[in-house]
mmCIF file of C-alpha atoms in Angstrom:
data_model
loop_
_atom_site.group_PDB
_atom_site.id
_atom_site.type_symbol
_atom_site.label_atom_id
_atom_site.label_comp_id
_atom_site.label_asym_id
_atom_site.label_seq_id
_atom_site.Cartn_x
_atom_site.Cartn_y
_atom_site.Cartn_z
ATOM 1 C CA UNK U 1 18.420 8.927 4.272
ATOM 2 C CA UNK U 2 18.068 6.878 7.170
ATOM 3 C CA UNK U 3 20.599 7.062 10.558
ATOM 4 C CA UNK U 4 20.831 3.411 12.402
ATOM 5 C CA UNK U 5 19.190 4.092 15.940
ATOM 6 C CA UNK U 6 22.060 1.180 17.538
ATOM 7 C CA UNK U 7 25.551 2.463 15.704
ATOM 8 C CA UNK U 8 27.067 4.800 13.683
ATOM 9 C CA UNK U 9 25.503 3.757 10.190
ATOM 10 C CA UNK U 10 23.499 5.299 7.519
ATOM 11 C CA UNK U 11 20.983 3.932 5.077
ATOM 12 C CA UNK U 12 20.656 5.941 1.648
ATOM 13 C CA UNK U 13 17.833 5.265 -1.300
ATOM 14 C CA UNK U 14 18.382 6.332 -4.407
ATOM 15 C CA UNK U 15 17.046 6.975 -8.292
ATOM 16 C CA UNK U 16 19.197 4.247 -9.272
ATOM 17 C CA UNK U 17 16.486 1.661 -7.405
ATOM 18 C CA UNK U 18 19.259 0.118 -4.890
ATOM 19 C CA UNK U 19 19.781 0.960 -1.381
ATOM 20 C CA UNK U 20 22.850 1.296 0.574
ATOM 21 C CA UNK U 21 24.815 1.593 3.688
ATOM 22 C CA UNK U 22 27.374 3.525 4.576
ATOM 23 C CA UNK U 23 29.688 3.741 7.691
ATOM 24 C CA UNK U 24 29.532 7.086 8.599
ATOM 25 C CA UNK U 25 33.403 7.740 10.091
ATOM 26 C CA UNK U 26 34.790 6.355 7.059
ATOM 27 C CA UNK U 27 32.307 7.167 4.243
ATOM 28 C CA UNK U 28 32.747 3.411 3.548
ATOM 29 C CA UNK U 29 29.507 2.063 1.643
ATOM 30 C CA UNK U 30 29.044 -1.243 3.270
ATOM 31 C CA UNK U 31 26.598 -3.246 1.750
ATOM 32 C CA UNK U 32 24.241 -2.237 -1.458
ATOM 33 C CA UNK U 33 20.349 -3.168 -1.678
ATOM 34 C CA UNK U 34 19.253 -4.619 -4.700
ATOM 35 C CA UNK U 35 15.781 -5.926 -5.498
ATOM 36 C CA UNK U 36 13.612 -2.843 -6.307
ATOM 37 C CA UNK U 37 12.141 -2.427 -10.135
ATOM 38 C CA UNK U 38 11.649 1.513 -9.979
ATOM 39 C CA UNK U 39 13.108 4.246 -7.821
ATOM 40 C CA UNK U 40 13.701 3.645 -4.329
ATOM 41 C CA UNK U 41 11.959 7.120 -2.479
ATOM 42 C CA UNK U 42 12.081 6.203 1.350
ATOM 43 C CA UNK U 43 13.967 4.189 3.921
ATOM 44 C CA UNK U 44 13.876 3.447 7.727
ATOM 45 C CA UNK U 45 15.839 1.170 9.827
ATOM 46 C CA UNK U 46 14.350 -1.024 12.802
ATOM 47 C CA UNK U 47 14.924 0.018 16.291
ATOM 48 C CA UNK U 48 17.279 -3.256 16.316
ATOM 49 C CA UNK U 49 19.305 -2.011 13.370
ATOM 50 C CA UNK U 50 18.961 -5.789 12.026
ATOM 51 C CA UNK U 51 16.387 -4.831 9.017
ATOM 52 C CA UNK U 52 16.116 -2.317 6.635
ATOM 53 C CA UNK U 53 12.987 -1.133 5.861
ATOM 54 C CA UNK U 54 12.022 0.846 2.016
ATOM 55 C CA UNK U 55 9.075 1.923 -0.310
ATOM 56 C CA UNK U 56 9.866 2.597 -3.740
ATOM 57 C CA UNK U 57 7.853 3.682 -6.757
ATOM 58 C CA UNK U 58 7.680 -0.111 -8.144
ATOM 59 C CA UNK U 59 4.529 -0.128 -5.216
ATOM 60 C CA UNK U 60 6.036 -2.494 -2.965
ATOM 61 C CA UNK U 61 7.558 -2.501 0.867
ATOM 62 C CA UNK U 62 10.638 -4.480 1.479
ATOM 63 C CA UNK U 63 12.479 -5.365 4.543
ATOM 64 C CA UNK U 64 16.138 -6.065 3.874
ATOM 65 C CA UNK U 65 18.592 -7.942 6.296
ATOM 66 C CA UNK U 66 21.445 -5.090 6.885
ATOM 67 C CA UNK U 67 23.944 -7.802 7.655
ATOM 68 C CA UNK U 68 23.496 -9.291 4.264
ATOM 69 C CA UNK U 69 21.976 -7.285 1.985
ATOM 70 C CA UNK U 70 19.381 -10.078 1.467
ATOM 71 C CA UNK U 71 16.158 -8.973 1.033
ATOM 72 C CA UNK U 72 13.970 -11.094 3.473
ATOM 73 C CA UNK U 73 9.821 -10.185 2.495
ATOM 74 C CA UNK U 74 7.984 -7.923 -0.065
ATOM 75 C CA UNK U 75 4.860 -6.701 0.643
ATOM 76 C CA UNK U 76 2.397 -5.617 -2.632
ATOM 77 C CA UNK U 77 2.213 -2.573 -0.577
ATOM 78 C CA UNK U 78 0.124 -0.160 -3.001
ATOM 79 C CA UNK U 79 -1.040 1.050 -6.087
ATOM 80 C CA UNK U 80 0.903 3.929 -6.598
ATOM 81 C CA UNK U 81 4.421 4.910 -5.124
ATOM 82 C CA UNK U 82 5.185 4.259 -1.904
ATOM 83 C CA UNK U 83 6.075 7.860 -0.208
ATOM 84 C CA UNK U 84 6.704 7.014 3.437
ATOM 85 C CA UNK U 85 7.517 3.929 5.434
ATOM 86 C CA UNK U 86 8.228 3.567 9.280
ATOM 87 C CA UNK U 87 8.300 1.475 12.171
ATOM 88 C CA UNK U 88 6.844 1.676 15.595
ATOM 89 C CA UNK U 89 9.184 1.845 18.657
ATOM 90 C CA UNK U 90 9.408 -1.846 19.000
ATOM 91 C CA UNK U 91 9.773 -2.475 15.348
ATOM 92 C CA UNK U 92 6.927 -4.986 15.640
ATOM 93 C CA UNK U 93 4.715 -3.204 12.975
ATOM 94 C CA UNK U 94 5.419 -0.766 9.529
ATOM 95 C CA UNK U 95 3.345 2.176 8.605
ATOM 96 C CA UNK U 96 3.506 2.597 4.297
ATOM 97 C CA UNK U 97 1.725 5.629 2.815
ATOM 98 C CA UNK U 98 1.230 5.800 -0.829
ATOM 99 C CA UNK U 99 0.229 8.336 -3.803
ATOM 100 C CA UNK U 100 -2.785 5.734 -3.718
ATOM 101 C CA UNK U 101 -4.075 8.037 -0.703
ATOM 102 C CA UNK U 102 -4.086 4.902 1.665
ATOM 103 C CA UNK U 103 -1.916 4.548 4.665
ATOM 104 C CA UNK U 104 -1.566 0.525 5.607
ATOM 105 C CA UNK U 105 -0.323 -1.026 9.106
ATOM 106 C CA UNK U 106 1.849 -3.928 8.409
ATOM 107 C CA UNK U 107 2.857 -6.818 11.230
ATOM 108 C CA UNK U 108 6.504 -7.304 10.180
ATOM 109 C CA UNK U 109 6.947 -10.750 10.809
ATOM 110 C CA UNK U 110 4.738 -11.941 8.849
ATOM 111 C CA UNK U 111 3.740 -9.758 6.445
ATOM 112 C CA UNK U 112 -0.329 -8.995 7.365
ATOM 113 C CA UNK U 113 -1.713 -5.957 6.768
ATOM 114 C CA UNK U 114 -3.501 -5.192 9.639
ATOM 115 C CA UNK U 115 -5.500 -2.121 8.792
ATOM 116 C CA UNK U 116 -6.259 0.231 6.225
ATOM 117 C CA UNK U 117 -6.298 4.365 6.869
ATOM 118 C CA UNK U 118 -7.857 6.972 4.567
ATOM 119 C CA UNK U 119 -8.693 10.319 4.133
ATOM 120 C CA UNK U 120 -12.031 11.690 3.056
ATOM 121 C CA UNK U 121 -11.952 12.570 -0.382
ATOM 122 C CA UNK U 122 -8.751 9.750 -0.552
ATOM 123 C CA UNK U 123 -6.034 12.444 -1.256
ATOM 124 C CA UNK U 124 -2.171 11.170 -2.508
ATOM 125 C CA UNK U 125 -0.280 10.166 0.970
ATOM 126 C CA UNK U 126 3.038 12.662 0.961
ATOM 127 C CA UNK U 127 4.717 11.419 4.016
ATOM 128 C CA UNK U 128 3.602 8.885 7.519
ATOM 129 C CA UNK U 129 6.049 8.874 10.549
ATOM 130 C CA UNK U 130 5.201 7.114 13.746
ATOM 131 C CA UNK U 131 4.631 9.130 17.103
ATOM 132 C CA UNK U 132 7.293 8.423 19.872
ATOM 133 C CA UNK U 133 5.516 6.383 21.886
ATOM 134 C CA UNK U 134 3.977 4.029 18.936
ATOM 135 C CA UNK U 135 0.342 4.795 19.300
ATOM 136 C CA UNK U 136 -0.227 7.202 16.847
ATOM 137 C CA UNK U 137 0.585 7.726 12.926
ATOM 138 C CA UNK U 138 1.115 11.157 11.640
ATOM 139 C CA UNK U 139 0.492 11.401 7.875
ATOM 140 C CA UNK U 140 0.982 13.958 5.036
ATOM 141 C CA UNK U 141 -1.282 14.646 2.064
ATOM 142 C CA UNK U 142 -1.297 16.965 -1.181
ATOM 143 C CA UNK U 143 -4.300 18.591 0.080
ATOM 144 C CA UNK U 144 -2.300 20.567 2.296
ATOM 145 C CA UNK U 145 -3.208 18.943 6.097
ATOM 146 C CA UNK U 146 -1.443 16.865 8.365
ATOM 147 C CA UNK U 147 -3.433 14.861 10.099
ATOM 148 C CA UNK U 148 -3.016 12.329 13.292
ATOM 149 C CA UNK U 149 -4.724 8.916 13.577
ATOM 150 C CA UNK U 150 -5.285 6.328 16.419
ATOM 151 C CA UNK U 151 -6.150 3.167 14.924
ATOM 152 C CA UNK U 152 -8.626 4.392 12.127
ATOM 153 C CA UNK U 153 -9.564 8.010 13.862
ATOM 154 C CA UNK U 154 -7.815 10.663 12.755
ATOM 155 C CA UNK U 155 -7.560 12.678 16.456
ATOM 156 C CA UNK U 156 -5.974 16.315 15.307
ATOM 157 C CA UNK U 157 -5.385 17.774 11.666
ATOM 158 C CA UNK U 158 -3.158 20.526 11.094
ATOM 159 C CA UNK U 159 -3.782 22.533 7.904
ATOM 160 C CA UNK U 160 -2.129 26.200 8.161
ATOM 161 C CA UNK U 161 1.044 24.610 5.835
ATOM 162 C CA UNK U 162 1.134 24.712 2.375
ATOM 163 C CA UNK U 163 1.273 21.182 0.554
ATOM 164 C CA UNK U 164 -0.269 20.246 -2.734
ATOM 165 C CA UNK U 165 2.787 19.309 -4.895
ATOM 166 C CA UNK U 166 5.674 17.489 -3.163
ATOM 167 C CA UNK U 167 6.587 14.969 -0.467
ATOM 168 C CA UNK U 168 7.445 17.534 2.338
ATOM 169 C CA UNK U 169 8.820 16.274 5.664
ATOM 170 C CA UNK U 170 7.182 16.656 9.019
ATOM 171 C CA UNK U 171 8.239 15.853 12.577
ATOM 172 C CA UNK U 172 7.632 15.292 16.328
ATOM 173 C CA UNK U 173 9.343 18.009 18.396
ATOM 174 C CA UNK U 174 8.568 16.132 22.303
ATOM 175 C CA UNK U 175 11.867 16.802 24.008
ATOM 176 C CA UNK U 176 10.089 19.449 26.173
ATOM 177 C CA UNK U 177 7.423 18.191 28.272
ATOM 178 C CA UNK U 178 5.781 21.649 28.227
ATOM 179 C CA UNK U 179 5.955 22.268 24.736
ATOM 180 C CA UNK U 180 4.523 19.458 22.533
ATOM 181 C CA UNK U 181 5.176 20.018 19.013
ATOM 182 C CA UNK U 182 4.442 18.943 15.466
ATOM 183 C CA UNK U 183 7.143 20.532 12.967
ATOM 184 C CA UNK U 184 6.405 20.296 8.952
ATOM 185 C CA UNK U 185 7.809 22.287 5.963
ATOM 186 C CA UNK U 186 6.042 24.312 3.842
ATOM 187 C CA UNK U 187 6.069 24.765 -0.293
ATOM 188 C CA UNK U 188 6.246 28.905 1.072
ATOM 189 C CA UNK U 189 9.466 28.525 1.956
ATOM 190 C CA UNK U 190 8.536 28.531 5.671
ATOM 191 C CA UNK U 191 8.636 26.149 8.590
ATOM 192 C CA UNK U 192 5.544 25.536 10.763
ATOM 193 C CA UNK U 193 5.700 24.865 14.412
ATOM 194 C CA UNK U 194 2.188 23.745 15.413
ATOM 195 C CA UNK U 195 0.812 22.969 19.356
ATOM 196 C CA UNK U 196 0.467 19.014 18.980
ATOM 197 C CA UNK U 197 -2.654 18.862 21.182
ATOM 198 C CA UNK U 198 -4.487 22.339 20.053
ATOM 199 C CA UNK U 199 -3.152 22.005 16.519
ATOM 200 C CA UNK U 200 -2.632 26.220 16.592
ATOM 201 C CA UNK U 201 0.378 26.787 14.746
ATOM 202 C CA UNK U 202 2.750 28.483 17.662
ATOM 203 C CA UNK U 203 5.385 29.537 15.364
ATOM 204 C CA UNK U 204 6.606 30.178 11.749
ATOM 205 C CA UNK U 205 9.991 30.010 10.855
ATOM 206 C CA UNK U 206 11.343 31.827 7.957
ATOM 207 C CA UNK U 207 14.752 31.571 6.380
ATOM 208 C CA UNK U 208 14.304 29.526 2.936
ATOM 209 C CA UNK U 209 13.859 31.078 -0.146
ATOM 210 C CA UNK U 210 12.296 27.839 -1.623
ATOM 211 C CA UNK U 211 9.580 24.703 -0.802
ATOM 212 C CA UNK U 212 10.995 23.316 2.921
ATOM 213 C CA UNK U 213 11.169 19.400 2.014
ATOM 214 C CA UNK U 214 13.332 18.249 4.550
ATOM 215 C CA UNK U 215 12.471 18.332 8.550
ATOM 216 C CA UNK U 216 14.180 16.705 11.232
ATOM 217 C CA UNK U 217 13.866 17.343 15.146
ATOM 218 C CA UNK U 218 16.468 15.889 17.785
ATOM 219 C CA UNK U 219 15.620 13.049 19.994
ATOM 220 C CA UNK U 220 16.071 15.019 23.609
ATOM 221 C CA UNK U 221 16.637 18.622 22.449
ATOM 222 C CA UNK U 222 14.344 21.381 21.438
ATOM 223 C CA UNK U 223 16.449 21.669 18.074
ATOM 224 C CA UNK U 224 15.068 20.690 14.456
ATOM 225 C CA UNK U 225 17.355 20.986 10.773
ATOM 226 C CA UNK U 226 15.549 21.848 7.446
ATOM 227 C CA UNK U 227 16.338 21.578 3.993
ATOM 228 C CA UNK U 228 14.940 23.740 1.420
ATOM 229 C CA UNK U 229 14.336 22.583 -2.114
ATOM 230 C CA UNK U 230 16.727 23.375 -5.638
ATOM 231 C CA UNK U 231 16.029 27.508 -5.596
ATOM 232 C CA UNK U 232 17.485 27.384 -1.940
ATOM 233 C CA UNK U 233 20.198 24.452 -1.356
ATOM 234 C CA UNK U 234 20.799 25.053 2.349
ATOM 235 C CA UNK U 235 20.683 23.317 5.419
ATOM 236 C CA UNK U 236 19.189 25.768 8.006
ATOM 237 C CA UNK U 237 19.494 24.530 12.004
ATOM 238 C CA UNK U 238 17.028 25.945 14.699
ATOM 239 C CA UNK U 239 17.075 26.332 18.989
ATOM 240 C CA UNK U 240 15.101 27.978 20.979
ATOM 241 C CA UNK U 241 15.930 31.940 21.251
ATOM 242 C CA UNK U 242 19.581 32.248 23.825
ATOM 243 C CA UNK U 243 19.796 28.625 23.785
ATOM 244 C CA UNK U 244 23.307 27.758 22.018
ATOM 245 C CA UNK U 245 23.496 24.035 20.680
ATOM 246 C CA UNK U 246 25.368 21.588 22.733
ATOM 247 C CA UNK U 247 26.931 20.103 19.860
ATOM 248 C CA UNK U 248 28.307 23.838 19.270
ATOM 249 C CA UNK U 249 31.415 24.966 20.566
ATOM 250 C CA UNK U 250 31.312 29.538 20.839
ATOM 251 C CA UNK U 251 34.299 29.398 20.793
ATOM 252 C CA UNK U 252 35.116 27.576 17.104
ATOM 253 C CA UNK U 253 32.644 29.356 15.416
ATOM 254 C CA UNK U 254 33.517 31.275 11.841
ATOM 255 C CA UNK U 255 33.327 35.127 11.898
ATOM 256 C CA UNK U 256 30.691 35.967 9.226
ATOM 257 C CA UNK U 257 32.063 37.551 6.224
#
């Protein structure tokens, strides 16, 4: 699941190897992707909201025109699924990681791949997410690390998470100048909050009952949403200790039962 950056729109992929998007005040679905041959795992629009971009486990990268549904390039991406996709802050260039344990820089316009990342040892690619400001790539693999990379360095790697089975989701938490942040589920059931520069994990959070897949950390608040896996089915929202959400009103909220 994708939000548009520009308007109130989502962008869904699905099993059923389209793509879709949905107004999200009217649950309207707007326009439907077709072009992929195998599953459709990950999508991301452009900071523009004029292009969809989506990996899927037919190996290839597509970018889609949202207006029309057309899809506008294919890139023979990878070997193996593709597991993540994004975009830089300008939308100039795509990140694509793949179960074929490489990470590839793409120009979008036309299609180059300008460089090639791996890991020592070359293991399966679980998730890649561009920092805020563009100049970094942070990327996921089964052997249970995180690791950030500047051009073809990797600068910091962050292993205290467990990861050797499924594509879990990990995040930049940067909304507080003072407390730099790189947030990733964990198959324990737990949430890791790691120091982005001293890679130290600075806090755990525990509340699932099952594998953490899903991670996702506002833009300007210290606040982050997880989603644990079939054992656990819940949505699970976290703020800083005293700090009550903005987007929470005191005085609406349920009595607990």
């Amino acid at each position: 699941v994708a939000w548009s950056p520009q308007s109130a729109y989502v962008a869904t992929a699905s099993d059923d190897k389209t793509l879709r998007l949905w107004d999200a005040n009217t649950s309207e679905a707007l326009v439907e992707f077709r072009g992929h041959s195998n599953f459709v795992f990950c999508v991301k629009f452009n900071p523009q909201s004029n292009l969809l971009v989506s990996g899927s486990f037919d190996e290839t990268v597509k970018l889609w025109d949202v207006r029309t549904g057309d899809c506008v390039s294919t890139l023979p991406a990878h070997s193996d699924p593709v597991t993540g996709v994004d975009l830089n802050r300008d939308g100039t260039c795509i990140v694509s990681g793949s179960h074929d344990g490489l990470i590839r820089i793409w120009d979008t316009a036309t299609g180059e791949c300008l460089k090639t990342i791996y890991a020592q040892a070359n293991p399966p690619v679980s998730m890649v997410r561009y920092s805020p400001n563009g100049k970094y790539v942070l990327a996921g693999t089964l052997d249970g690390k995180l690791r950030l990379w500047k051009t073809s360095t990797c600068c910091k790697t962050y292993s205290s998470h467990a990861n050797s089975k499924y594509c879990l989701a990990s995040d930049f938490l940067v909304s507080n100048p003072n407390r730099q942040s790189i947030v990733t589920g964990s198959e324990d059931g737990k949430v890791y909050i790691y120091n982005l520069n001293s890679t130290k994990v600075t806090q755990i959070l525990d509340g699932h009952s099952d594998a953490v897949l899903a991670v996702s950390c506002h833009d300007t608040q210290e606040y982050i949403a997880t989603g644990g896996m079939s054992n656990d089915k819940t949505v699970q929202f976290w703020a800083p200790k005293n700090k009550v959400p903005v987007m929470a009103d005191p005085n609406k909220r349920r009595k607990k039962e």
